[in-house]
Amino acid sequence: MVRWLGALLFFSMAARAPSVPLVSASDGRTTVTGAAYRLSFREGEGAFDLALKQLDGSFRVIGRAGGSLTLGLLTASGEEHLDGRRATWKIVQKGSTVVVGQASPLGVAGNTVVEMHYICTDDGILVGARVAKSQSQGALLPLPRLALDPSEWAEYAFYAEDGRLHTGHIDDLGPPSSYAGVSPWGTHGDTVARLEVQRPAIGVFTKDGTGLAAVFLDYARRWRNASAFVQRHTAPAVLFYPAYVPLEDATERMWCWLVPMRDSRLDALRIADLVRAGAELTTSFEPVAPPVPNDWFQEVGDFPDRLRRTAPVRDIRQAVVYTINESTTSEDALALARKAGSEVMIRGWFKWANAPDLSRVRHLPAKAHAFGALFGGGITCSALYDTENGITHEQLLDMATRGPDGELVDAWGQKGVRHGSLSSPAYLDYLFRWCKEQIDAGADVLFMDEHTAALAANEGFDDHSIAGFRAYLLEKLGWPPTDRRWQNRGIPLDDPAVCSDGTMRTFNYRAYLRKKGHTDNPWSPENPLARLYAEFREWRDARAWHSLTSRIRAYAASLGRRVLVNANGFAPEVDLQVAGVWNDTMMRNGRIDLTEDGIPRWRQRIRNGQRVAGRPVPVVLFHDWGFGDTPFPFLSMPVEDRDLWIRIRGAEIYAAGGFFAFPVLGPFGCNAARDGTLRTIQRQAIFYRAHRQLYTQGQYVGCHGLKTAEERLSLAVWQLSGGKTVAIHVINRAVEDGRLLPRVRVRITLPTPTSPVSARAVSPDWDGAVPVQLRRLPGGVEVTLPRLEAYAVVLVDFRRHPDLGGITEPARVTLEARWERPRRSEFRVGHGGMVDGSDDIPGMLQGRLHTHMRNPPTFLVDSTAGATLRIKVGAVATLGARVEVRVDGKVLAAVDLPDRDGLNDSEAPEYDRVLTFRIPRGGHRVTLDNSGGDWVRLRWLEWSVSSR
């Protein structure tokens, strides 16, 4: 695939005529760009993203697969979308066109195959769709249904059967639901029975005249029973159905143009030209979509009876299979969790804006319990929509936070969305209300998203927070309200605009910001109260979190139940930690990147999660998602990479002592049954549940000290309960062109003087156990794993407890690239090289250019036999960098890193080089600095401290 696409790109770039669409590939996507449109495809997945060129020449996405664009089937059992589905995929260039072919199984057990072809010309996209195999009843969407913003898409136009051009404003169609065009669902609005045969077109247009139209070929015959219409679906939502066809009419390929339009009146001459051009293109058309493989039609069977639980785990620490299940509000969705072998269903219900109606789904938790799963619910602790759940404007004003000027703020820049104030008693009650409702409906676990309210820098200055800050200052500093020391702090007690009664009892922080000129930048270093306000916010967030979790647990206890609580991200007072892998997805150019051994990275996160919790709770990592139309990283990678991520990175997380929550259901088209990963998930779940004791009764020892000549292996050692069995986790990261490269006779040396008696290997990639050869070497025991696909565990048995002193816990710290001045600069290096407060170490080490963001870290290290500091350098700025290590103020070593790629991209693989520095024995202050021109990106650092 990569080779022929590269050839196509070369041809397209080097020999492209002006009228040929441009083909480009980046970040795992292939994009076809015409004069006024852009289609973006993910190889191996159905559907596409659609963007139109605006008047200023920029492209704007108007339809994103999994969000505002829908292709697929509408049946009695619901919608079946092409987006997120596995699809065969091919792209070829034919003359002045680029042809993309896709075929994907839809429906129950894939009993319907939809074949799509896109003939891309410079003017538009000629779409050919057919149902190649069908046992379903319903309708096909051969062109994408688009959800449009009515504040921008204002007009419609179509030619009726009598030849008359219908145009109008969508707002004038009447109250929802109303229609314009040929509607299958009603005649309210501006509707007709048929489009004109000579000019079969319908379009929608923005206020500035940008538009999109559908133009049909062979309308009289092929589209005789089809519909094409605009729907004023709800007051804030407009849906454009360019084509809606009964499935029985779609067994023969149907052709229709999807074209950008500038004329809101639908240019008749252009429509005629498109009909003629379409006829010429389709006369000699040859399909390119590869057939769907037979194994894609095989339905995933139920989870094995031998491993099925009859009740959920009583102790969450005994669960080994977690799944993401947003949203489970139907029997079909519940069946997916059952097939996946879920023991903990995360976010089966979730309240984001309008709360889900639980009246018809209260029976689902009990059904989940019957197959051994805890049912999860959850809420947002941040988002607050202006009219959600029928709240009044007065309630909104009381619960929403404000900016420094006292005005409402659009959260995430989204109109009509606010952030709630955790200082507002009413908002805390509002949050608890939805928790209580889900508990009453049977939820066992509550996922509390953005538990610190996710406030931006320009938020958090509402009246409740201002009053809370005033009380916080009085309590923290302990001065009387009239004490003159407040004046010394810069608070003008004598200014009635700031302190209306002349004392701190009426101190108004917003007025203070206005008085001091800090309204536009309340966090300015020039504001002496900024640090105290940040401290107050942290204290307030912790108090609000404690209040919510206490109320949840007390209410559940009043019902004789226990409800488990987690946040999204690491938090105290939780029963389990659940956190996204956003910055740890490890992708490069849109594909999975398996270069790095991920176990040290996962181990760091697991330790941090348990440290924050204050006890060894389960740490669960999952693929989180974004806001609006932004897909989460898991959906940004090709389908085959998702399978590899589950098998390889997921296995690393388990090997590091955590758990991976398998993505079964989620937003933006995430559906394991659609993309084919359900079978892989089930296979992994069978293994983890069959070998539960490996992960619940064993103890992680470390991942350093094992020796192997093999490259691209991730390794970790555990000691099982009883101590006489050692588990060596072996994960294969060898991938080429998206395909896993199996291995044979993998040799690994376990550094132990203790002699074993036997060894065997188990794996999710085969049934049962296979024998493993053992050989005593001077440096330890060599085990030879006969074969390895993605993941295997070698179990080595000893007669007595083996000496595993040669295996160490990784002290590697993965660093985040933050564009800010680090808030601290001193870090103590403790036992085993562990660094206290490692989350604050900068991943962007600034040089001389941005002096205001410089705060280089100094490590306090004490070793009797010396220490080693290893640093992985990723990229440098165009001015280059110079990494410098100073010991007690004197330069120990310096490494010049000149710019190599000219990209100035902190995430580019410019160096990917490990620097090693030997530190003398004794106690020292070791400073890591950059004395070069500009920043250097540090990927990770690792201390090894010797005590010999």
Coordinates of N, CA, C and O in Angstrom, one line a residue, residues 276-361:
R276 N -23.9 15.7 -18.2 CA -23.2 15.2 -19.4 C -21.8 14.6 -19.0 O -21.5 13.5 -19.4
A277 N -21.1 15.3 -18.2 CA -19.7 14.8 -17.8 C -19.9 13.5 -17.0 O -19.0 12.6 -17.1
G278 N -20.9 13.4 -16.1 CA -21.1 12.2 -15.3 C -21.4 11.0 -16.2 O -20.9 9.9 -16.0
A279 N -22.2 11.2 -17.2 CA -22.5 10.1 -18.2 C -21.3 9.6 -18.9 O -21.1 8.4 -19.0
E280 N -20.4 10.5 -19.3 CA -19.1 10.1 -19.9 C -18.2 9.4 -19.0 O -17.6 8.3 -19.3
L281 N -18.1 9.8 -17.7 CA -17.2 9.1 -16.8 C -17.7 7.8 -16.4 O -16.9 6.9 -16.1
T282 N -19.1 7.6 -16.3 CA -19.6 6.3 -15.9 C -19.8 5.3 -17.0 O -19.9 4.1 -16.7
T283 N -19.7 5.7 -18.2 CA -19.9 4.8 -19.3 C -18.8 3.7 -19.4 O -19.0 2.5 -19.6
S284 N -17.6 4.2 -19.1 CA -16.4 3.3 -19.2 C -15.9 3.0 -17.8 O -14.7 2.5 -17.7
F285 N -16.7 3.2 -16.8 CA -16.2 3.0 -15.4 C -15.9 1.5 -15.1 O -16.7 0.7 -15.4
E286 N -14.8 1.3 -14.4 CA -14.4 0.0 -13.9 C -14.2 0.1 -12.4 O -13.4 0.9 -11.9
P287 N -14.9 -0.7 -11.6 CA -14.8 -0.6 -10.1 C -13.4 -1.0 -9.7 O -12.7 -1.8 -10.3
V288 N -12.9 -0.3 -8.6 CA -11.6 -0.6 -8.0 C -11.7 -1.1 -6.6 O -10.7 -1.6 -6.0
A289 N -12.8 -1.0 -6.0 CA -13.0 -1.4 -4.5 C -12.7 -2.9 -4.4 O -13.4 -3.7 -5.0
P290 N -11.7 -3.3 -3.6 CA -11.5 -4.7 -3.4 C -12.6 -5.4 -2.7 O -13.4 -4.7 -1.9
P291 N -12.9 -6.7 -3.0 CA -14.0 -7.4 -2.3 C -13.7 -7.5 -0.8 O -12.6 -7.5 -0.3
V292 N -14.8 -7.6 0.0 CA -14.7 -7.8 1.4 C -14.3 -9.2 1.7 O -14.9 -10.2 1.2
P293 N -13.2 -9.4 2.5 CA -12.8 -10.8 2.8 C -13.9 -11.6 3.6 O -14.7 -11.0 4.3
N294 N -13.9 -12.9 3.3 CA -15.0 -13.7 3.9 C -15.0 -13.7 5.4 O -16.0 -13.7 6.1
D295 N -13.8 -13.6 6.0 CA -13.7 -13.7 7.5 C -14.3 -12.4 8.2 O -14.6 -12.4 9.3
W296 N -14.5 -11.3 7.4 CA -15.2 -10.1 7.9 C -16.6 -10.4 8.2 O -17.2 -9.6 8.9
F297 N -17.2 -11.4 7.6 CA -18.6 -11.7 7.8 C -18.9 -12.6 9.0 O -20.1 -12.8 9.3
Q298 N -17.9 -13.1 9.6 CA -18.1 -14.0 10.7 C -18.3 -13.2 12.0 O -17.5 -12.4 12.4
E299 N -19.5 -13.4 12.6 CA -19.9 -12.7 13.8 C -19.0 -13.2 15.0 O -18.7 -14.4 15.1
V300 N -18.6 -12.3 15.8 CA -17.9 -12.6 17.0 C -18.8 -13.4 17.9 O -19.9 -12.9 18.3
G301 N -18.4 -14.6 18.4 CA -19.2 -15.4 19.2 C -19.3 -14.8 20.7 O -18.6 -13.8 21.0
D302 N -20.1 -15.5 21.5 CA -20.2 -15.0 22.9 C -19.0 -15.4 23.7 O -18.1 -16.2 23.2
F303 N -18.8 -14.7 24.8 CA -17.7 -15.0 25.6 C -17.8 -16.4 26.2 O -18.9 -16.9 26.5
P304 N -16.7 -17.2 26.3 CA -16.7 -18.6 26.7 C -17.4 -18.8 28.0 O -17.2 -18.1 29.0
D305 N -18.3 -19.8 28.1 CA -19.0 -20.2 29.3 C -18.0 -20.5 30.4 O -18.3 -20.2 31.6
R306 N -16.9 -21.1 30.1 CA -16.0 -21.6 31.2 C -15.4 -20.4 31.9 O -14.9 -20.6 33.1
L307 N -15.4 -19.2 31.3 CA -14.8 -18.0 32.0 C -15.8 -17.0 32.5 O -15.5 -16.0 33.0
R308 N -17.1 -17.3 32.2 CA -18.1 -16.4 32.5 C -18.4 -16.3 34.0 O -18.5 -17.3 34.7
R309 N -18.5 -15.1 34.5 CA -18.8 -14.9 35.9 C -20.4 -14.8 36.1 O -21.1 -14.4 35.1
T310 N -20.9 -15.2 37.2 CA -22.3 -15.1 37.5 C -22.6 -13.8 38.3 O -23.8 -13.5 38.5
A311 N -21.6 -13.2 38.8 CA -21.8 -11.9 39.5 C -20.5 -11.1 39.4 O -19.4 -11.6 39.2
P312 N -20.6 -9.8 39.6 CA -19.4 -8.9 39.5 C -18.4 -9.2 40.6 O -18.8 -9.8 41.6
V313 N -17.2 -8.8 40.4 CA -16.2 -8.9 41.5 C -16.6 -8.1 42.7 O -17.2 -7.0 42.5
R314 N -16.4 -8.6 43.8 CA -16.7 -7.9 45.1 C -15.6 -6.9 45.4 O -15.8 -5.9 46.1
D315 N -14.4 -7.3 45.0 CA -13.2 -6.4 45.3 C -12.7 -5.9 43.9 O -12.3 -6.8 43.1
I316 N -12.7 -4.6 43.7 CA -12.3 -4.1 42.4 C -10.9 -4.5 42.0 O -10.6 -4.6 40.8
R317 N -10.1 -4.8 43.0 CA -8.7 -5.2 42.7 C -8.6 -6.6 42.0 O -7.6 -7.0 41.6
Q318 N -9.7 -7.3 42.0 CA -9.8 -8.6 41.4 C -10.2 -8.6 39.9 O -10.2 -9.6 39.2
A319 N -10.7 -7.4 39.5 CA -11.1 -7.3 38.1 C -9.9 -7.1 37.2 O -8.9 -6.4 37.5
V320 N -9.9 -7.7 36.0 CA -8.8 -7.6 35.1 C -9.2 -7.1 33.7 O -8.3 -6.8 32.9
V321 N -10.5 -7.1 33.4 CA -10.9 -6.7 32.1 C -11.9 -5.5 32.2 O -13.0 -5.6 32.7
Y322 N -11.4 -4.3 31.8 CA -12.1 -3.1 31.8 C -12.4 -2.7 30.3 O -11.6 -2.9 29.4
T323 N -13.6 -2.1 30.1 CA -14.0 -1.7 28.8 C -14.6 -0.3 28.8 O -15.2 0.1 29.9
I324 N -14.5 0.5 27.8 CA -15.2 1.7 27.6 C -16.4 1.5 26.8 O -16.4 0.8 25.8
N325 N -17.6 1.9 27.4 CA -18.9 1.5 26.8 C -19.8 2.7 26.7 O -21.0 2.6 26.9
E326 N -19.3 3.8 26.2 CA -20.2 5.0 26.1 C -20.9 5.0 24.7 O -20.1 5.1 23.7
S327 N -22.2 4.9 24.6 CA -23.1 4.8 25.7 C -23.8 3.4 25.5 O -24.1 3.0 24.4
T328 N -24.1 2.8 26.7 CA -24.8 1.5 26.7 C -26.3 1.8 27.1 O -26.6 1.8 28.3
T329 N -27.1 2.0 26.1 CA -28.5 2.3 26.4 C -29.4 1.4 25.6 O -30.6 1.7 25.3
S330 N -28.9 0.3 25.1 CA -29.7 -0.7 24.4 C -29.2 -2.1 24.6 O -28.1 -2.3 25.1
E331 N -30.0 -3.1 24.3 CA -29.6 -4.5 24.4 C -28.4 -4.8 23.5 O -27.5 -5.5 23.9
D332 N -28.3 -4.2 22.3 CA -27.2 -4.4 21.4 C -25.9 -3.9 22.0 O -24.9 -4.6 21.9
A333 N -26.0 -2.7 22.6 CA -24.8 -2.2 23.2 C -24.3 -3.0 24.4 O -23.1 -3.2 24.6
L334 N -25.3 -3.5 25.2 CA -24.9 -4.4 26.3 C -24.3 -5.7 25.8 O -23.4 -6.2 26.4
A335 N -24.8 -6.2 24.7 CA -24.3 -7.4 24.1 C -22.8 -7.3 23.7 O -22.0 -8.2 23.8
L336 N -22.4 -6.1 23.3 CA -21.0 -5.9 23.0 C -20.1 -6.0 24.2 O -19.0 -6.6 24.1
A337 N -20.6 -5.5 25.3 CA -19.8 -5.6 26.6 C -19.7 -7.1 27.0 O -18.7 -7.5 27.5
R338 N -20.8 -7.8 26.8 CA -20.8 -9.2 27.1 C -19.8 -10.0 26.2 O -19.0 -10.8 26.7
K339 N -19.8 -9.7 24.9 CA -18.9 -10.4 24.0 C -17.4 -10.0 24.3 O -16.5 -10.8 24.2
A340 N -17.2 -8.8 24.8 CA -15.9 -8.3 25.1 C -15.3 -8.9 26.4 O -14.2 -8.7 26.7
G341 N -16.2 -9.6 27.2 CA -15.7 -10.1 28.4 C -15.5 -9.1 29.5 O -14.7 -9.3 30.4
S342 N -16.3 -8.0 29.4 CA -16.1 -6.9 30.4 C -16.4 -7.3 31.8 O -17.4 -8.0 32.1
E343 N -15.5 -6.9 32.7 CA -15.8 -7.0 34.2 C -16.2 -5.7 34.8 O -16.8 -5.6 35.8
V344 N -15.7 -4.6 34.1 CA -16.0 -3.2 34.6 C -16.3 -2.4 33.4 O -15.5 -2.1 32.5
M345 N -17.6 -2.0 33.2 CA -18.0 -1.2 32.1 C -17.9 0.3 32.4 O -18.7 0.8 33.2
I346 N -17.0 1.0 31.8 CA -16.7 2.4 32.2 C -17.6 3.2 31.2 O -17.6 3.1 30.0
R347 N -18.3 4.2 31.8 CA -19.1 5.2 31.1 C -20.2 4.5 30.3 O -20.4 4.9 29.2
G348 N -20.9 3.5 30.8 CA -22.0 3.0 30.2 C -23.1 4.0 30.0 O -23.8 4.0 29.0
W349 N -23.2 4.8 31.0 CA -24.1 6.0 30.9 C -23.2 7.3 31.1 O -22.2 7.2 31.9
F350 N -23.6 8.4 30.6 CA -22.8 9.6 30.8 C -23.6 10.8 30.6 O -24.3 10.9 29.6
K351 N -23.5 11.7 31.5 CA -24.2 13.0 31.4 C -23.2 14.1 31.0 O -22.3 14.4 31.8
W352 N -23.3 14.6 29.8 CA -22.4 15.7 29.3 C -23.3 16.9 29.3 O -23.1 17.8 30.1
A353 N -24.2 17.0 28.3 CA -25.1 18.2 28.3 C -26.4 17.7 28.9 O -26.6 17.7 30.1
N354 N -27.4 17.4 28.0 CA -28.6 16.9 28.5 C -28.4 15.5 29.1 O -27.8 14.6 28.4
A355 N -29.0 15.2 30.2 CA -28.8 13.9 30.9 C -29.6 12.9 30.1 O -30.7 13.1 29.6
P356 N -29.0 11.6 30.0 CA -29.7 10.6 29.4 C -31.0 10.2 30.1 O -31.1 10.3 31.4
D357 N -32.0 9.8 29.4 CA -33.3 9.3 30.0 C -33.1 7.9 30.4 O -32.9 7.0 29.6
L358 N -33.0 7.7 31.7 CA -32.7 6.4 32.3 C -34.0 5.5 32.6 O -33.9 4.4 33.0
S359 N -35.1 6.1 32.3 CA -36.4 5.4 32.7 C -36.5 4.1 31.9 O -37.1 3.1 32.5
R360 N -36.0 4.0 30.7 CA -36.2 2.8 29.9 C -34.9 1.9 29.9 O -34.9 0.8 29.3
V361 N -33.9 2.2 30.7 CA -32.7 1.4 30.7 C -32.3 1.0 32.1 O -31.2 0.5 32.3

